[in-house]
Amino acid sequence: MARIAVIGAGMGAMAAAARLAVAGHRVTVYERSQTYGGSLGRHADEGFAFDTGPGLLHLPAVYRDLFVKTGKEPLERCVTLAQVDPASRHVFADGTAVSLPNASRAGTVAALDAALGGGAGTKWGAFLDRARDAWDRSRRPLLEEPLRPDWQVLARDPYPAEERRRLLRPARRAGTVAEIGAWELADPRLAALLDGYALGYGLDPLRAPASAALLPYMEETFGSWYVMGGMRALARAVYERCLARKVEFAFGAEVARVVEKDGRAAGVELADGTVAEADRVVLGARPRPDLVPGQELWDEGDVTVQPRAGGAGAAGRFVVLLALRGGRPADAVHRTVVHPADGAAERAAVFGGRTAAHPTVTVLRPDDPSTRPDAAHEAVTLTATVAPHGPVDWTDEALRARYADTLIDAAGAAVPGLRERVLHTWVRTPVETAADTGAEGGAVPAPALAGAGGGFLHAANRTRLPGLLLAGGWSHPGGGLAHAGMSGALVAGTVVEGDGFRGSQ
């Protein structure tokens, strides 16, 4: 039985902790804040409650597997999962709108054809066929296996883009999300739909490789789920599973550095000078250069780490929490995405370190009594992808108020009469994200993607310091709730099975 110190109580870290404890290891989690869950926070005030991080769960199989492998009670006995249908409604700048069913390929194609015309559904369906091919080609090495020493196999884009013939010029294939939208989807509304998926994960459609097609493919194939009581209920269930497996938690315990002894990780030193010895250390937070003084944990000879993984240039989230008078209509859609007329201007602003005049706004209206004081009120969350704190000063109260108004104006296309119904408004920016998670600038890590020469991969779970492993969204296979859970499984498998571990079967 080994002593294992886990730094951070985010979802990837707790997923690793629970699995390691079941394998017989003595696990202690050190968390700088006073609670667990990382980005899965909850804001409650005036009888209203809101998720402050992800609002929906995709690929629930990741957490079903965690609960199966760590105890007798399955996930659905610990939380109530509600399938969201329609999965999303999209409102475009020209006034057209379409509701996409949950996990129904045929239904999505039919809905797009009916709403947008011109064979839009058929084009989207053909795109999803190519995305499925990319999924089949890259799923195991990208998501289910530790990052291999020959990670360069993921440097090639698995998306089988259509060849675009041009008069008197060489044929080309789409290499980015934006090029897929322009060349393969053609309809600007379909392009906006695809761009919205990328932006939702903090990716720049102009730079993100075509393999980002996996993101809408995963959502539209495996469905979207809401956890009753909010996503915080999922964090609580994982925390309680850790406690049931005898994982110990130390809250308010900030780790200053990883202790090294005889060339390997040997414990952690806390900010107060306390040293806790361990046989292995799992880092479930954003890696810091000073965490292991004098050690280079990885370099580009091991794995290319995209620039945003370090915080600079990464995207954050601007969130407006609205307490509304008036009940939620029975026909309200859980998730609506309002697309702006000029997506290019939004991209240039967000990834150029400015605020977008007209952002893509996601509106969440959960049908959950726990979010409101009574049936005569409603809790609504608005979210936009924004530049992190630093390039934009998100402590500026006037800016925060103006940008909240911008989101409320846009969300009126999803919630008629929204502004007149507002009782209370709470605003969260990358500044609050940084305070909650410790991420530089409030950056939110995106999922790892194949292609682009490996520039959208994340640091491997193994580091160059023996005994130190990485879990969570800042490591392979990247950000997102499902991906964080996968990283926990990969770290636990590496510890339990050793260097021969090759991922889940």
Short mmCIF file of C-alpha atoms in Angstrom, two decimals:
data_model
loop_
_atom_site.label_atom_id
_atom_site.label_comp_id
_atom_site.label_asym_id
_atom_site.label_seq_id
_atom_site.Cartn_x
_atom_site.Cartn_y
_atom_site.Cartn_z
CA MET A 1 0.00 0.00 0.00
CA ALA A 2 1.47 3.32 -1.10
CA ARG A 3 0.93 6.74 0.42
CA ILE A 4 -0.40 9.07 -2.27
CA ALA A 5 -0.75 12.85 -1.98
CA VAL A 6 -3.23 14.46 -4.36
CA ILE A 7 -2.96 18.21 -4.96
CA GLY A 8 -6.38 19.73 -5.58
CA ALA A 9 -9.95 18.49 -5.15
CA GLY A 10 -11.20 19.06 -8.69
CA MET A 11 -13.13 16.38 -10.54
CA GLY A 12 -10.10 14.79 -12.22
CA ALA A 13 -8.17 14.72 -8.95
CA MET A 14 -11.06 13.19 -7.01
CA ALA A 15 -11.67 10.63 -9.77
CA ALA A 16 -8.05 9.54 -9.43
CA ALA A 17 -8.23 9.56 -5.62
CA ALA A 18 -11.30 7.31 -5.46
CA ARG A 19 -9.84 4.78 -7.89
CA LEU A 20 -6.48 4.73 -6.11
CA ALA A 21 -8.12 4.23 -2.72
CA VAL A 22 -10.11 1.27 -4.05
CA ALA A 23 -6.81 -0.22 -5.24
CA GLY A 24 -5.63 -0.21 -1.62
CA HIS A 25 -3.57 2.97 -1.47
CA ARG A 26 -3.71 5.49 1.36
CA VAL A 27 -4.79 8.73 -0.30
CA THR A 28 -4.84 12.28 1.08
CA VAL A 29 -6.16 15.21 -0.94
CA TYR A 30 -4.75 18.69 -0.25
CA GLU A 31 -7.04 21.49 -1.42
CA ARG A 32 -6.19 25.20 -1.23
CA SER A 33 -9.84 26.28 -0.89
CA GLN A 34 -12.41 25.24 1.68
CA THR A 35 -14.38 22.94 -0.58
CA TYR A 36 -14.22 20.31 -3.31
CA GLY A 37 -15.30 20.23 -6.95
CA GLY A 38 -12.96 22.70 -8.66
CA SER A 39 -14.94 24.48 -11.37
CA LEU A 40 -18.22 22.81 -10.31
CA GLY A 41 -19.31 25.60 -8.01
CA ARG A 42 -22.74 26.67 -6.86
CA HIS A 43 -24.01 30.19 -6.15
CA ALA A 44 -27.05 30.42 -3.87
CA ASP A 45 -28.75 33.65 -2.81
CA GLU A 46 -32.27 35.00 -2.25
CA GLY A 47 -33.70 31.48 -2.65
CA PHE A 48 -32.10 31.01 -6.09
CA ALA A 49 -29.25 28.64 -6.97
CA PHE A 50 -27.01 28.47 -10.03
CA ASP A 51 -24.17 26.36 -11.37
CA THR A 52 -21.09 28.54 -11.78
CA GLY A 53 -19.22 26.09 -14.00
CA PRO A 54 -20.38 23.53 -16.57
CA GLY A 55 -24.16 23.30 -16.72
CA LEU A 56 -24.52 19.99 -18.59
CA LEU A 57 -22.86 16.59 -18.54
CA HIS A 58 -21.71 14.94 -21.77
CA LEU A 59 -20.37 11.40 -21.99
CA PRO A 60 -21.93 10.33 -18.67
CA ALA A 61 -20.36 6.90 -19.25
CA VAL A 62 -17.11 8.33 -17.83
CA TYR A 63 -18.70 8.87 -14.42
CA ARG A 64 -20.80 5.74 -14.62
CA ASP A 65 -17.55 3.82 -15.00
CA LEU A 66 -16.03 5.66 -12.04
CA PHE A 67 -18.92 4.69 -9.77
CA VAL A 68 -18.98 1.07 -11.00
CA LYS A 69 -15.25 0.71 -10.37
CA THR A 70 -15.28 2.33 -6.92
CA GLY A 71 -18.33 0.89 -5.16
CA LYS A 72 -21.62 -0.95 -5.23
CA GLU A 73 -23.86 2.08 -5.78
CA PRO A 74 -24.06 3.12 -9.45
CA LEU A 75 -24.04 6.75 -10.51
CA GLU A 76 -27.81 6.94 -10.98
CA ARG A 77 -28.36 5.87 -7.38
CA CYS A 78 -26.25 8.79 -6.20
CA VAL A 79 -27.54 11.53 -8.52
CA THR A 80 -30.57 11.99 -10.74
CA LEU A 81 -29.69 12.43 -14.40
CA ALA A 82 -32.24 14.06 -16.69
CA GLN A 83 -31.75 13.85 -20.43
CA VAL A 84 -32.15 17.31 -21.96
CA ASP A 85 -34.52 17.30 -24.93
CA PRO A 86 -34.21 19.22 -27.11
CA ALA A 87 -30.49 19.21 -26.52
CA SER A 88 -30.23 22.81 -27.69
CA ARG A 89 -32.03 25.55 -29.52
CA HIS A 90 -30.07 27.86 -31.82
CA VAL A 91 -31.12 31.39 -32.71
CA PHE A 92 -29.27 32.92 -35.66
CA ALA A 93 -28.72 36.54 -36.58
CA ASP A 94 -31.17 36.41 -39.51
CA GLY A 95 -33.98 35.44 -37.13
CA THR A 96 -34.14 31.75 -38.00
CA ALA A 97 -34.10 29.26 -35.15
CA VAL A 98 -33.81 25.51 -34.83
CA SER A 99 -34.20 23.05 -31.96
CA LEU A 100 -31.94 20.00 -32.12
CA PRO A 101 -33.12 16.78 -30.46
CA ASN A 102 -30.97 14.95 -27.96
CA ALA A 103 -28.84 12.11 -29.32
CA SER A 104 -30.84 11.70 -32.54
CA ARG A 105 -28.85 11.95 -35.72
CA ALA A 106 -31.89 11.58 -37.96
CA GLY A 107 -33.85 14.06 -35.87
CA THR A 108 -31.07 16.64 -36.10
CA VAL A 109 -30.82 16.31 -39.87
CA ALA A 110 -34.59 16.65 -40.23
CA ALA A 111 -34.74 19.67 -37.91
CA LEU A 112 -31.99 21.50 -39.78
CA ASP A 113 -33.52 20.74 -43.16
CA ALA A 114 -36.91 22.02 -42.00
CA ALA A 115 -35.62 25.16 -40.30
CA LEU A 116 -32.80 26.26 -42.60
CA GLY A 117 -33.72 24.65 -45.92
CA GLY A 118 -31.32 24.23 -48.80
CA GLY A 119 -30.25 20.76 -47.72
CA ALA A 120 -28.71 22.14 -44.51
CA GLY A 121 -29.49 18.99 -42.56
CA THR A 122 -27.97 16.80 -45.24
CA LYS A 123 -24.77 18.86 -45.18
CA TRP A 124 -24.60 18.65 -41.38
CA GLY A 125 -25.24 14.91 -41.51
CA ALA A 126 -22.38 14.41 -43.99
CA PHE A 127 -20.16 16.48 -41.71
CA LEU A 128 -21.08 14.24 -38.76
CA ASP A 129 -20.18 11.19 -40.87
CA ARG A 130 -16.69 12.59 -41.33
CA ALA A 131 -16.54 13.52 -37.64
CA ARG A 132 -17.41 9.91 -36.77
CA ASP A 133 -14.48 8.74 -38.87
CA ALA A 134 -12.22 11.12 -36.96
CA TRP A 135 -13.64 9.77 -33.68
CA ASP A 136 -12.97 6.16 -34.70
CA ARG A 137 -9.41 6.99 -35.74
CA SER A 138 -8.39 8.98 -32.67
CA ARG A 139 -10.60 7.93 -29.75
CA ARG A 140 -8.22 5.52 -28.05
CA PRO A 141 -4.92 7.42 -28.27
CA LEU A 142 -6.61 10.78 -27.67
CA LEU A 143 -8.97 9.89 -24.82
CA GLU A 144 -8.56 6.37 -23.49
CA GLU A 145 -4.80 5.84 -23.36
CA PRO A 146 -1.97 7.66 -21.59
CA LEU A 147 -0.19 10.00 -23.96
CA ARG A 148 2.27 7.75 -25.75
CA PRO A 149 5.99 8.47 -26.13
CA ASP A 150 5.32 8.58 -29.87
CA TRP A 151 2.62 11.20 -29.34
CA GLN A 152 3.45 12.53 -32.81
CA VAL A 153 0.83 10.09 -34.18
CA LEU A 154 -1.68 12.62 -32.83
CA ALA A 155 0.03 15.48 -34.65
CA ARG A 156 -1.81 14.46 -37.82
CA ASP A 157 -5.43 15.57 -38.11
CA PRO A 158 -7.78 12.55 -38.23
CA TYR A 159 -10.66 14.52 -39.77
CA PRO A 160 -11.17 13.33 -43.39
CA ALA A 161 -11.88 16.73 -44.90
CA GLU A 162 -13.45 16.95 -48.30
CA GLU A 163 -11.19 18.02 -51.14
CA ARG A 164 -12.00 21.52 -52.37
CA ARG A 165 -11.15 21.97 -56.00
CA ARG A 166 -10.24 25.45 -57.21
CA LEU A 167 -9.89 26.69 -60.77
CA LEU A 168 -6.22 26.69 -61.90
CA ARG A 169 -5.08 26.26 -58.29
CA PRO A 170 -4.17 23.19 -56.23
CA ALA A 171 -7.03 21.46 -54.42
CA ARG A 172 -7.22 22.09 -50.67
CA ARG A 173 -8.82 20.44 -47.67
CA ALA A 174 -10.27 22.17 -44.62
CA GLY A 175 -7.69 22.27 -41.86
CA THR A 176 -9.52 24.33 -39.24
CA VAL A 177 -13.01 24.66 -37.79
CA ALA A 178 -13.53 27.91 -39.68
CA GLU A 179 -12.53 26.30 -42.98
CA ILE A 180 -14.96 23.41 -42.42
CA GLY A 181 -17.72 25.96 -41.93
CA ALA A 182 -16.80 27.96 -45.04
CA TRP A 183 -15.89 25.13 -47.42
CA GLU A 184 -17.91 22.09 -46.35
CA LEU A 185 -20.99 23.47 -44.60
CA ALA A 186 -21.27 26.61 -46.78
CA ASP A 187 -24.42 27.90 -45.05
CA PRO A 188 -23.29 30.69 -42.65
CA ARG A 189 -25.78 29.47 -40.05
CA LEU A 190 -24.27 25.98 -40.07
CA ALA A 191 -20.84 27.58 -39.84
CA ALA A 192 -22.04 29.58 -36.82
CA LEU A 193 -23.41 26.39 -35.29
CA LEU A 194 -20.02 24.69 -35.61
CA ASP A 195 -18.14 27.78 -34.43
CA GLY A 196 -20.39 27.86 -31.38
CA TYR A 197 -19.27 24.40 -30.33
CA ALA A 198 -15.63 25.43 -30.59
CA LEU A 199 -16.15 28.71 -28.75
CA GLY A 200 -18.08 26.93 -26.02
CA TYR A 201 -14.91 24.97 -25.24
CA GLY A 202 -12.72 28.07 -25.43
CA LEU A 203 -11.29 27.31 -28.86
CA ASP A 204 -10.63 29.80 -31.64
CA PRO A 205 -12.33 28.46 -34.80
CA LEU A 206 -9.63 30.11 -36.92
CA ARG A 207 -6.89 28.09 -35.17
CA ALA A 208 -8.62 24.98 -33.84
CA PRO A 209 -7.85 21.98 -36.08
CA ALA A 210 -10.57 20.29 -38.08
CA SER A 211 -10.48 17.44 -35.54
CA ALA A 212 -12.54 19.70 -33.25
CA ALA A 213 -15.41 18.15 -35.19
CA LEU A 214 -15.26 15.50 -32.45
CA LEU A 215 -16.85 17.96 -30.01
CA PRO A 216 -20.26 18.30 -31.72
CA TYR A 217 -20.06 14.63 -32.68
CA MET A 218 -19.70 13.58 -29.04
CA GLU A 219 -22.52 15.83 -27.86
CA GLU A 220 -24.92 14.88 -30.62
CA THR A 221 -24.11 11.15 -30.43
CA PHE A 222 -23.93 10.52 -26.68
CA GLY A 223 -26.37 13.18 -25.56
CA SER A 224 -26.62 16.01 -23.05
CA TRP A 225 -27.63 15.42 -19.45
CA TYR A 226 -28.57 17.65 -16.53
CA VAL A 227 -27.90 16.63 -12.95
CA MET A 228 -30.91 17.48 -10.78
CA GLY A 229 -29.80 19.79 -8.01
CA GLY A 230 -27.16 21.21 -10.34
CA MET A 231 -23.76 19.95 -11.39
CA ARG A 232 -22.59 20.58 -7.84
CA ALA A 233 -24.59 17.47 -6.93
CA LEU A 234 -22.26 15.43 -9.14
CA ALA A 235 -19.22 16.91 -7.39
CA ARG A 236 -20.76 16.07 -4.03
CA ALA A 237 -21.44 12.48 -5.13
CA VAL A 238 -17.81 12.00 -6.22
CA TYR A 239 -16.58 13.58 -2.97
CA GLU A 240 -18.79 11.28 -0.92
CA ARG A 241 -17.57 8.29 -2.91
CA CYS A 242 -14.02 9.33 -2.02
CA LEU A 243 -14.95 9.54 1.66
CA ALA A 244 -16.58 6.11 1.49
CA ARG A 245 -13.33 4.72 0.11
CA LYS A 246 -11.41 6.30 3.06
CA VAL A 247 -9.81 9.12 1.10
CA GLU A 248 -8.77 11.89 3.50
CA PHE A 249 -9.23 15.57 2.66
CA ALA A 250 -7.29 18.55 3.99
CA PHE A 251 -9.05 21.79 3.05
CA GLY A 252 -7.38 25.18 3.31
CA ALA A 253 -4.11 23.36 2.66
CA GLU A 254 -2.21 25.08 -0.12
CA VAL A 255 0.72 23.11 -1.52
CA ALA A 256 3.82 25.26 -2.00
CA ARG A 257 5.97 22.64 -3.69
CA VAL A 258 6.44 18.97 -4.38
CA VAL A 259 9.14 17.45 -2.23
CA GLU A 260 11.85 15.63 -4.18
CA LYS A 261 14.08 12.98 -2.67
CA ASP A 262 16.56 10.72 -4.43
CA GLY A 263 15.36 11.88 -7.82
CA ARG A 264 11.64 11.23 -7.34
CA ALA A 265 8.55 12.85 -5.83
CA ALA A 266 8.46 12.12 -2.12
CA GLY A 267 5.62 14.25 -0.75
CA VAL A 268 4.35 17.81 -0.56
CA GLU A 269 5.29 20.89 1.41
CA LEU A 270 2.37 23.10 2.43
CA ALA A 271 2.40 26.88 2.53
CA ASP A 272 2.73 26.80 6.32
CA GLY A 273 5.91 24.74 6.06
CA THR A 274 4.36 21.40 6.97
CA VAL A 275 5.77 18.48 4.99
CA ALA A 276 3.62 15.44 4.23
CA GLU A 277 5.60 12.47 2.98
CA ALA A 278 4.21 10.34 0.17
CA ASP A 279 5.32 7.61 -2.20
CA ARG A 280 3.62 9.31 -5.14
CA VAL A 281 2.12 12.72 -5.83
CA VAL A 282 -0.82 13.45 -8.16
CA LEU A 283 -1.09 17.06 -9.28
CA GLY A 284 -4.74 17.82 -10.03
CA ALA A 285 -4.30 21.57 -10.51
CA ARG A 286 -2.67 23.79 -13.08
CA PRO A 287 1.08 22.99 -13.21
CA ARG A 288 3.31 25.82 -11.95
CA PRO A 289 6.97 26.20 -12.87
CA ASP A 290 7.92 26.67 -9.21
CA LEU A 291 6.11 23.58 -8.03
CA VAL A 292 9.22 21.43 -8.32
CA PRO A 293 12.18 23.82 -8.07
CA GLY A 294 15.01 22.96 -10.43
CA GLN A 295 13.00 20.34 -12.32
CA GLU A 296 11.74 20.45 -15.89
CA LEU A 297 8.68 18.22 -15.72
CA TRP A 298 8.11 18.17 -19.47
CA ASP A 299 9.31 19.88 -22.61
CA GLU A 300 8.45 19.88 -26.26
CA GLY A 301 10.59 16.80 -26.73
CA ASP A 302 8.05 14.92 -24.64
CA VAL A 303 4.79 16.51 -25.71
CA THR A 304 3.80 19.74 -27.33
CA VAL A 305 1.66 21.74 -24.93
CA GLN A 306 -0.55 24.35 -26.53
CA PRO A 307 0.15 27.92 -25.39
CA ARG A 308 -3.24 28.35 -23.73
CA ALA A 309 -2.53 25.39 -21.41
CA GLY A 310 -0.22 27.71 -19.50
CA GLY A 311 -2.86 30.41 -19.12
CA ALA A 312 -1.58 33.12 -21.50
CA GLY A 313 -3.95 33.59 -24.38
CA ALA A 314 -6.47 31.10 -22.99
CA ALA A 315 -10.17 31.87 -22.92
CA GLY A 316 -12.29 32.42 -19.84
CA ARG A 317 -16.01 32.63 -19.09
CA PHE A 318 -18.26 35.60 -18.35
CA VAL A 319 -21.37 34.43 -16.49
CA VAL A 320 -24.52 36.33 -15.58
CA LEU A 321 -26.82 34.73 -13.00
CA LEU A 322 -30.38 36.04 -13.20
CA ALA A 323 -33.17 35.71 -10.66
CA LEU A 324 -36.41 36.27 -12.54
CA ARG A 325 -39.97 37.01 -11.50
CA GLY A 326 -42.46 34.80 -13.28
CA GLY A 327 -42.37 31.04 -13.58
CA ARG A 328 -40.55 28.97 -16.18
CA PRO A 329 -42.90 28.27 -19.12
CA ALA A 330 -43.63 24.60 -19.75
CA ASP A 331 -42.26 24.86 -23.29
CA ALA A 332 -39.00 26.60 -22.30
CA VAL A 333 -35.85 25.04 -23.75
CA HIS A 334 -33.11 24.10 -21.30
CA ARG A 335 -30.26 25.41 -23.47
CA THR A 336 -30.45 28.09 -26.15
CA VAL A 337 -27.44 29.47 -28.03
CA VAL A 338 -27.85 32.96 -29.50
CA HIS A 339 -25.41 33.50 -32.38
CA PRO A 340 -24.20 36.98 -33.41
CA ALA A 341 -24.20 38.33 -36.96
CA ASP A 342 -20.43 38.79 -37.09
CA GLY A 343 -18.69 35.73 -35.70
CA ALA A 344 -15.36 36.86 -37.13
CA ALA A 345 -15.46 40.05 -35.07
CA GLU A 346 -16.24 38.05 -31.93
CA ARG A 347 -13.33 35.68 -32.54
CA ALA A 348 -10.95 38.55 -33.18
CA ALA A 349 -11.97 40.22 -29.93
CA VAL A 350 -11.95 37.17 -27.65
CA PHE A 351 -8.64 35.80 -28.87
CA GLY A 352 -7.14 39.25 -29.31
CA GLY A 353 -7.59 40.16 -25.66
CA ARG A 354 -10.65 42.41 -26.03
CA THR A 355 -14.37 42.26 -25.27
CA ALA A 356 -16.66 41.30 -28.13
CA ALA A 357 -19.41 43.80 -28.89
CA HIS A 358 -21.77 40.98 -29.87
CA PRO A 359 -20.81 37.66 -28.22
CA THR A 360 -22.28 34.21 -28.66
CA VAL A 361 -24.48 33.77 -25.59
CA THR A 362 -25.58 30.45 -24.10
CA VAL A 363 -28.80 30.61 -22.08
CA LEU A 364 -29.54 27.87 -19.54
CA ARG A 365 -33.06 27.50 -18.11
CA PRO A 366 -33.07 24.29 -16.04
CA ASP A 367 -36.43 22.81 -15.06
CA ASP A 368 -35.27 22.16 -11.51
CA PRO A 369 -37.23 23.26 -8.40
CA SER A 370 -33.99 23.43 -6.40
CA THR A 371 -32.87 26.45 -8.45
CA ARG A 372 -35.71 28.79 -7.42
CA PRO A 373 -37.68 29.72 -4.31
CA ASP A 374 -41.04 28.72 -5.81
CA ALA A 375 -42.87 28.10 -9.09
CA ALA A 376 -43.49 31.83 -9.52
CA HIS A 377 -39.78 32.48 -10.15
CA GLU A 378 -37.06 31.24 -12.49
CA ALA A 379 -33.26 31.00 -12.38
CA VAL A 380 -31.46 31.63 -15.68
CA THR A 381 -27.73 31.54 -16.45
CA LEU A 382 -26.09 33.39 -19.34
CA THR A 383 -22.56 32.52 -20.45
CA ALA A 384 -20.13 33.90 -23.03
CA THR A 385 -16.55 32.94 -23.84
CA VAL A 386 -14.25 35.90 -23.19
CA ALA A 387 -10.60 36.86 -22.97
CA PRO A 388 -9.00 36.02 -19.61
CA HIS A 389 -8.24 38.51 -16.89
CA GLY A 390 -5.08 40.41 -17.74
CA PRO A 391 -5.69 41.39 -21.35
CA VAL A 392 -9.10 42.54 -20.09
CA ASP A 393 -9.46 44.05 -16.62
CA TRP A 394 -12.40 42.09 -15.28
CA THR A 395 -12.17 43.85 -11.92
CA ASP A 396 -13.53 47.00 -13.60
CA GLU A 397 -17.04 47.28 -12.14
CA ALA A 398 -18.29 49.50 -14.96
CA LEU A 399 -17.08 47.00 -17.56
CA ARG A 400 -18.66 44.11 -15.67
CA ALA A 401 -22.01 45.92 -15.56
CA ARG A 402 -21.86 46.93 -19.24
CA TYR A 403 -20.98 43.43 -20.38
CA ALA A 404 -23.70 41.88 -18.26
CA ASP A 405 -26.15 44.20 -20.05
CA THR A 406 -24.72 43.06 -23.39
CA LEU A 407 -25.44 39.43 -22.54
CA ILE A 408 -28.92 40.24 -21.23
CA ASP A 409 -29.74 42.11 -24.44
CA ALA A 410 -28.62 39.17 -26.58
CA ALA A 411 -30.45 36.63 -24.39
CA GLY A 412 -33.72 38.45 -25.03
CA ALA A 413 -33.91 36.43 -28.26
CA ALA A 414 -34.18 33.29 -26.12
CA VAL A 415 -36.26 34.62 -23.21
CA PRO A 416 -38.86 37.16 -24.38
CA GLY A 417 -39.26 40.06 -21.97
CA LEU A 418 -36.15 39.00 -20.09
CA ARG A 419 -34.98 42.39 -18.89
CA GLU A 420 -38.39 43.30 -17.42
CA ARG A 421 -38.40 40.07 -15.38
CA VAL A 422 -35.02 40.56 -13.69
CA LEU A 423 -35.13 40.72 -9.88
CA HIS A 424 -31.46 40.16 -9.04
CA THR A 425 -28.26 39.91 -11.06
CA TRP A 426 -24.95 38.35 -10.05
CA VAL A 427 -21.90 38.52 -12.31
CA ARG A 428 -18.94 36.14 -12.44
CA THR A 429 -15.89 36.76 -14.59
CA PRO A 430 -12.47 35.16 -15.08
CA VAL A 431 -11.44 36.95 -11.86
CA GLU A 432 -13.85 34.78 -9.86
CA THR A 433 -12.76 31.70 -11.79
CA ALA A 434 -9.14 32.40 -10.88
CA ALA A 435 -10.06 32.82 -7.22
CA ASP A 436 -12.01 29.54 -7.18
CA THR A 437 -9.65 27.35 -9.19
CA GLY A 438 -6.24 29.03 -9.03
CA ALA A 439 -6.03 29.08 -12.82
CA GLU A 440 -3.98 31.99 -14.13
CA GLY A 441 -6.25 34.71 -15.50
CA GLY A 442 -9.30 32.55 -14.88
CA ALA A 443 -8.48 30.49 -17.96
CA VAL A 444 -10.54 27.37 -18.61
CA PRO A 445 -8.68 24.47 -20.29
CA ALA A 446 -10.14 23.07 -23.50
CA PRO A 447 -10.19 19.39 -24.50
CA ALA A 448 -7.13 17.97 -26.21
CA LEU A 449 -7.36 17.76 -29.99
CA ALA A 450 -5.36 15.81 -32.55
CA GLY A 451 -3.79 17.59 -35.49
CA ALA A 452 -2.10 20.98 -35.82
CA GLY A 453 1.27 19.34 -35.25
CA GLY A 454 0.29 18.42 -31.69
CA GLY A 455 -0.24 22.05 -30.73
CA PHE A 456 -3.60 21.32 -29.09
CA LEU A 457 -2.46 18.44 -26.90
CA HIS A 458 -1.89 18.76 -23.17
CA ALA A 459 0.92 17.66 -20.90
CA ALA A 460 1.22 13.89 -20.44
CA ASN A 461 -0.07 12.33 -17.22
CA ARG A 462 3.42 11.03 -16.52
CA THR A 463 6.08 13.66 -15.88
CA ARG A 464 9.85 13.55 -16.09
CA LEU A 465 10.00 13.40 -12.29
CA PRO A 466 9.33 9.79 -11.25
CA GLY A 467 6.44 9.51 -8.83
CA LEU A 468 4.71 12.72 -9.98
CA LEU A 469 1.63 12.42 -12.18
CA LEU A 470 -0.84 14.95 -13.60
CA ALA A 471 -4.64 14.73 -13.52
CA GLY A 472 -7.43 17.12 -14.42
CA GLY A 473 -8.15 19.53 -17.24
CA TRP A 474 -4.60 20.91 -17.47
CA SER A 475 -3.23 17.50 -18.45
CA HIS A 476 -4.02 14.80 -21.00
CA PRO A 477 -6.74 14.49 -22.34
CA GLY A 478 -7.55 18.10 -21.48
CA GLY A 479 -10.43 20.18 -20.18
CA GLY A 480 -14.11 19.48 -19.90
CA LEU A 481 -15.97 17.49 -17.27
CA ALA A 482 -15.81 14.16 -19.10
CA HIS A 483 -12.16 14.62 -20.07
CA ALA A 484 -11.21 15.41 -16.46
CA GLY A 485 -12.81 12.14 -15.36
CA MET A 486 -10.85 10.31 -18.04
CA SER A 487 -7.60 11.81 -16.79
CA GLY A 488 -8.32 10.47 -13.30
CA ALA A 489 -8.81 6.98 -14.72
CA LEU A 490 -5.55 7.21 -16.67
CA VAL A 491 -3.56 8.35 -13.64
CA ALA A 492 -4.99 5.60 -11.44
CA GLY A 493 -4.30 2.99 -14.10
CA THR A 494 -0.72 4.19 -14.45
CA VAL A 495 -0.12 3.93 -10.69
CA VAL A 496 -1.82 0.57 -10.27
CA GLU A 497 -0.51 -1.18 -13.39
CA GLY A 498 2.79 0.65 -13.82
CA ASP A 499 4.55 1.46 -17.06
CA GLY A 500 2.73 -1.33 -18.86
CA PHE A 501 -0.63 0.41 -18.53
CA ARG A 502 -2.11 1.11 -21.95
CA GLY A 503 -5.53 2.43 -21.05
CA SER A 504 -9.02 1.04 -20.60
CA GLN A 505 -10.13 -1.87 -22.70
#
